[in-house]
Tab-separated table of C-alpha atoms in Angstrom:
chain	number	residue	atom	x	y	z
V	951	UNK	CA	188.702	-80.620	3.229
V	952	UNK	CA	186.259	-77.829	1.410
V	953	UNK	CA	187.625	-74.648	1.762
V	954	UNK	CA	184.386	-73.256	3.796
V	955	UNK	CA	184.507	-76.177	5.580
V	956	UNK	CA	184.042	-75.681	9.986
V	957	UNK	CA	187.095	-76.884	10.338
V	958	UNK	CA	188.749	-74.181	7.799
V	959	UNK	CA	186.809	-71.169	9.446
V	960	UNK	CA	188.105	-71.868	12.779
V	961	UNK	CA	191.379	-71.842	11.672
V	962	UNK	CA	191.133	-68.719	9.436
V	963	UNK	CA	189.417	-66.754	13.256
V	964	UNK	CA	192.131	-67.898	14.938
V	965	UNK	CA	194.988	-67.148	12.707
V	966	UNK	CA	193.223	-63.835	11.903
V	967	UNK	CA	193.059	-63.299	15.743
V	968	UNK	CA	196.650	-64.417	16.510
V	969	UNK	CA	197.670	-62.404	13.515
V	970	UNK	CA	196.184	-58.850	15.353
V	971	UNK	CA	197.739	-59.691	18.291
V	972	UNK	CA	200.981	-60.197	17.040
V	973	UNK	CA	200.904	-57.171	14.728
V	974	UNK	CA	199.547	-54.689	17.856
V	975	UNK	CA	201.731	-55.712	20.335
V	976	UNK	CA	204.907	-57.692	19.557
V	977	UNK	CA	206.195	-55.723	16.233
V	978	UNK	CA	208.325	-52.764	17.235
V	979	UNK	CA	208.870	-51.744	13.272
V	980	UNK	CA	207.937	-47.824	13.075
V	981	UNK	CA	207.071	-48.360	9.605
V	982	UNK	CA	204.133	-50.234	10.471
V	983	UNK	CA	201.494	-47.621	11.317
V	984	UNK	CA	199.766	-47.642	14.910
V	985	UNK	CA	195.879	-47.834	13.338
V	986	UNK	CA	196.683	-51.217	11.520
V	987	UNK	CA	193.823	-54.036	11.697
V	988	UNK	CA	193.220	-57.628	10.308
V	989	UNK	CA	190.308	-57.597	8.435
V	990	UNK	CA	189.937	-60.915	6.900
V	991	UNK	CA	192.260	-64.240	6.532
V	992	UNK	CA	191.966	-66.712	4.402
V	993	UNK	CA	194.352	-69.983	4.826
V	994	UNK	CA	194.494	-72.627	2.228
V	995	UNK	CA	192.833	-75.714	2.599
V	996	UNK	CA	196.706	-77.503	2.754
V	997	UNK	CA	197.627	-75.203	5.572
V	998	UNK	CA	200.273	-73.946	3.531
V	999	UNK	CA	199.573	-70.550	2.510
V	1000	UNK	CA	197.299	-67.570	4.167
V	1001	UNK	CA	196.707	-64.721	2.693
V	1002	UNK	CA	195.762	-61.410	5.439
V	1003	UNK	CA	194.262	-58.712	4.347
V	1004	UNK	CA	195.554	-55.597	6.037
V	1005	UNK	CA	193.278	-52.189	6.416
V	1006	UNK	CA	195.615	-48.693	7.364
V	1007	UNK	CA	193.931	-46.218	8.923
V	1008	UNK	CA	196.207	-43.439	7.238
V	1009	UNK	CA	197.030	-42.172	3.739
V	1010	UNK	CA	198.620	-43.753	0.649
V	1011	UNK	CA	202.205	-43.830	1.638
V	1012	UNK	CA	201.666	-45.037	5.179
V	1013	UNK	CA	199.767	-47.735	3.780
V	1014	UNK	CA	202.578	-48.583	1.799
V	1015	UNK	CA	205.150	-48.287	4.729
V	1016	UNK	CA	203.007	-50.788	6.693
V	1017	UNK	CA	202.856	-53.367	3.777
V	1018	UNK	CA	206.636	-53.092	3.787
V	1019	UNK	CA	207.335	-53.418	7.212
V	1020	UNK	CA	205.119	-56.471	7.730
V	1021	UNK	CA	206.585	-58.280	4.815
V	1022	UNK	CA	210.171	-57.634	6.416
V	1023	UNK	CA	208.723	-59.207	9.428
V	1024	UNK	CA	206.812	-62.067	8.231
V	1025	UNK	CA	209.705	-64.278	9.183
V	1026	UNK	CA	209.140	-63.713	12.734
V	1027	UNK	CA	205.623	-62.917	12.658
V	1028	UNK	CA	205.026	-66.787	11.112
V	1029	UNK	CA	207.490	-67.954	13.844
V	1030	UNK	CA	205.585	-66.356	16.376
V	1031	UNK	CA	202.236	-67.660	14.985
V	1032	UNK	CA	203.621	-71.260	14.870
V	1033	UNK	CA	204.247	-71.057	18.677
V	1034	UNK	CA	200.420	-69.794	19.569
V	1035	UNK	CA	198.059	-71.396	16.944
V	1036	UNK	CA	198.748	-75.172	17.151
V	1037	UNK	CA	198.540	-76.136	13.339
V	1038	UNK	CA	200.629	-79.587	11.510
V	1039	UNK	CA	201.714	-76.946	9.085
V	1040	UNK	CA	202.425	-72.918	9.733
V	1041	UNK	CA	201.235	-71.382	6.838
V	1042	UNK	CA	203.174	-68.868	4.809
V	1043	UNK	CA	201.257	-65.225	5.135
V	1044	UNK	CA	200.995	-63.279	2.256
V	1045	UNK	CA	199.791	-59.196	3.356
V	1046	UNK	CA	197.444	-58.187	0.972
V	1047	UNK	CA	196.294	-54.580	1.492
V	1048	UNK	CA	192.175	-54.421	1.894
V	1049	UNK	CA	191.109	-51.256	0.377
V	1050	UNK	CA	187.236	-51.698	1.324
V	1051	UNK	CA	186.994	-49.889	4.358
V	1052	UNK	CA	187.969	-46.637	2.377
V	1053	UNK	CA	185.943	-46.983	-0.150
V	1054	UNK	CA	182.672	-47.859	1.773
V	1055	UNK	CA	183.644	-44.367	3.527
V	1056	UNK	CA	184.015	-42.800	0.121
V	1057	UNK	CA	180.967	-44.103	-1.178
V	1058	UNK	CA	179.123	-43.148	1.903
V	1059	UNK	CA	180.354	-39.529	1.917
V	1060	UNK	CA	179.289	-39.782	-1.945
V	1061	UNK	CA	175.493	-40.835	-1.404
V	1062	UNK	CA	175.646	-38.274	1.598
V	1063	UNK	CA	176.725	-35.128	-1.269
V	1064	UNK	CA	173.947	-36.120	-3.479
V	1065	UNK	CA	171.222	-36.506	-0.838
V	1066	UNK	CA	172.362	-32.858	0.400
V	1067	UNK	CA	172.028	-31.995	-2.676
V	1068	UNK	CA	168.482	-32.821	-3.882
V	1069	UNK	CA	167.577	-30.899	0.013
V	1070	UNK	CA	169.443	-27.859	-1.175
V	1071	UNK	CA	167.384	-28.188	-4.603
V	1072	UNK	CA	163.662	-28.704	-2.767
V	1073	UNK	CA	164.850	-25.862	-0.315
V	1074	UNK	CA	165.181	-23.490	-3.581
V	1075	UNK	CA	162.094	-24.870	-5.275
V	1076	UNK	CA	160.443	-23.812	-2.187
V	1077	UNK	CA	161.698	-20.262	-2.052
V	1078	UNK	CA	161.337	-19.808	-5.579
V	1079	UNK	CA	157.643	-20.546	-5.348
V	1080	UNK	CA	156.936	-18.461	-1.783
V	1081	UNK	CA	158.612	-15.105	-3.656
């Protein structure tokens, strides 16, 4: 099996849906913050391993609180997936923590500063030139 084979992309949706469900309403850790999605999951053509990539809406350390809170539960969180997704093998999750949602909002915030910018500089040209 290829790993972006149809077969392996309908398995990664419905782990990765599974996965969000389980994390929103079936862990009670309070380490694992409230805003905490599944952005992407990739499981291994073997059905062995899956990596899920995490994004925190929140700031360093509560990032960090929710990585360690879902790798204390990934025990029950795998159990729980083997009972929903019907698979020959549960795989074992790996959290990996997605940092690409922040930094598409940093970057956009970035091109937004400069574009201000150059308007502040036309908007002095322009006064400069009326006086």
């Amino acid at each position: 099996m290829r790993k972006n084979s149809i077969k392996n992309t309908r398995i990664n949706g419905e782990v990765q849906k599974e996965l969000s469900r389980i994390i929103q309403t079936e862990i009670k850790d309070p380490r694992i913050a409230p805003m905490t999605s599944v952005v992407a999951v990739e499981v291994a053509p073997d059905l062995k391993s899956c990596k899920a990539y995490i994004s925190v809406l929140g700031n360093a350390q509560e990032c960090q609180d929710t990585l360690a809170g879902l790798r204390s539960a990934e025990g029950y969180i795998r159990r729980q997936l083997a009972h929903t997704v019907n698979l020959r093998n549960t795989p074992e999750i790996r959290f990996i923590l997605d940092q690409s949602i922040a930094y598409g909002v940093n970057m956009s915030k970035l091109i937004d500063d400069v574009v201000s910018g150059i308007h502040r500089e036309k908007e002095d040209e322009e006064n400069e030139s009326e006086a």
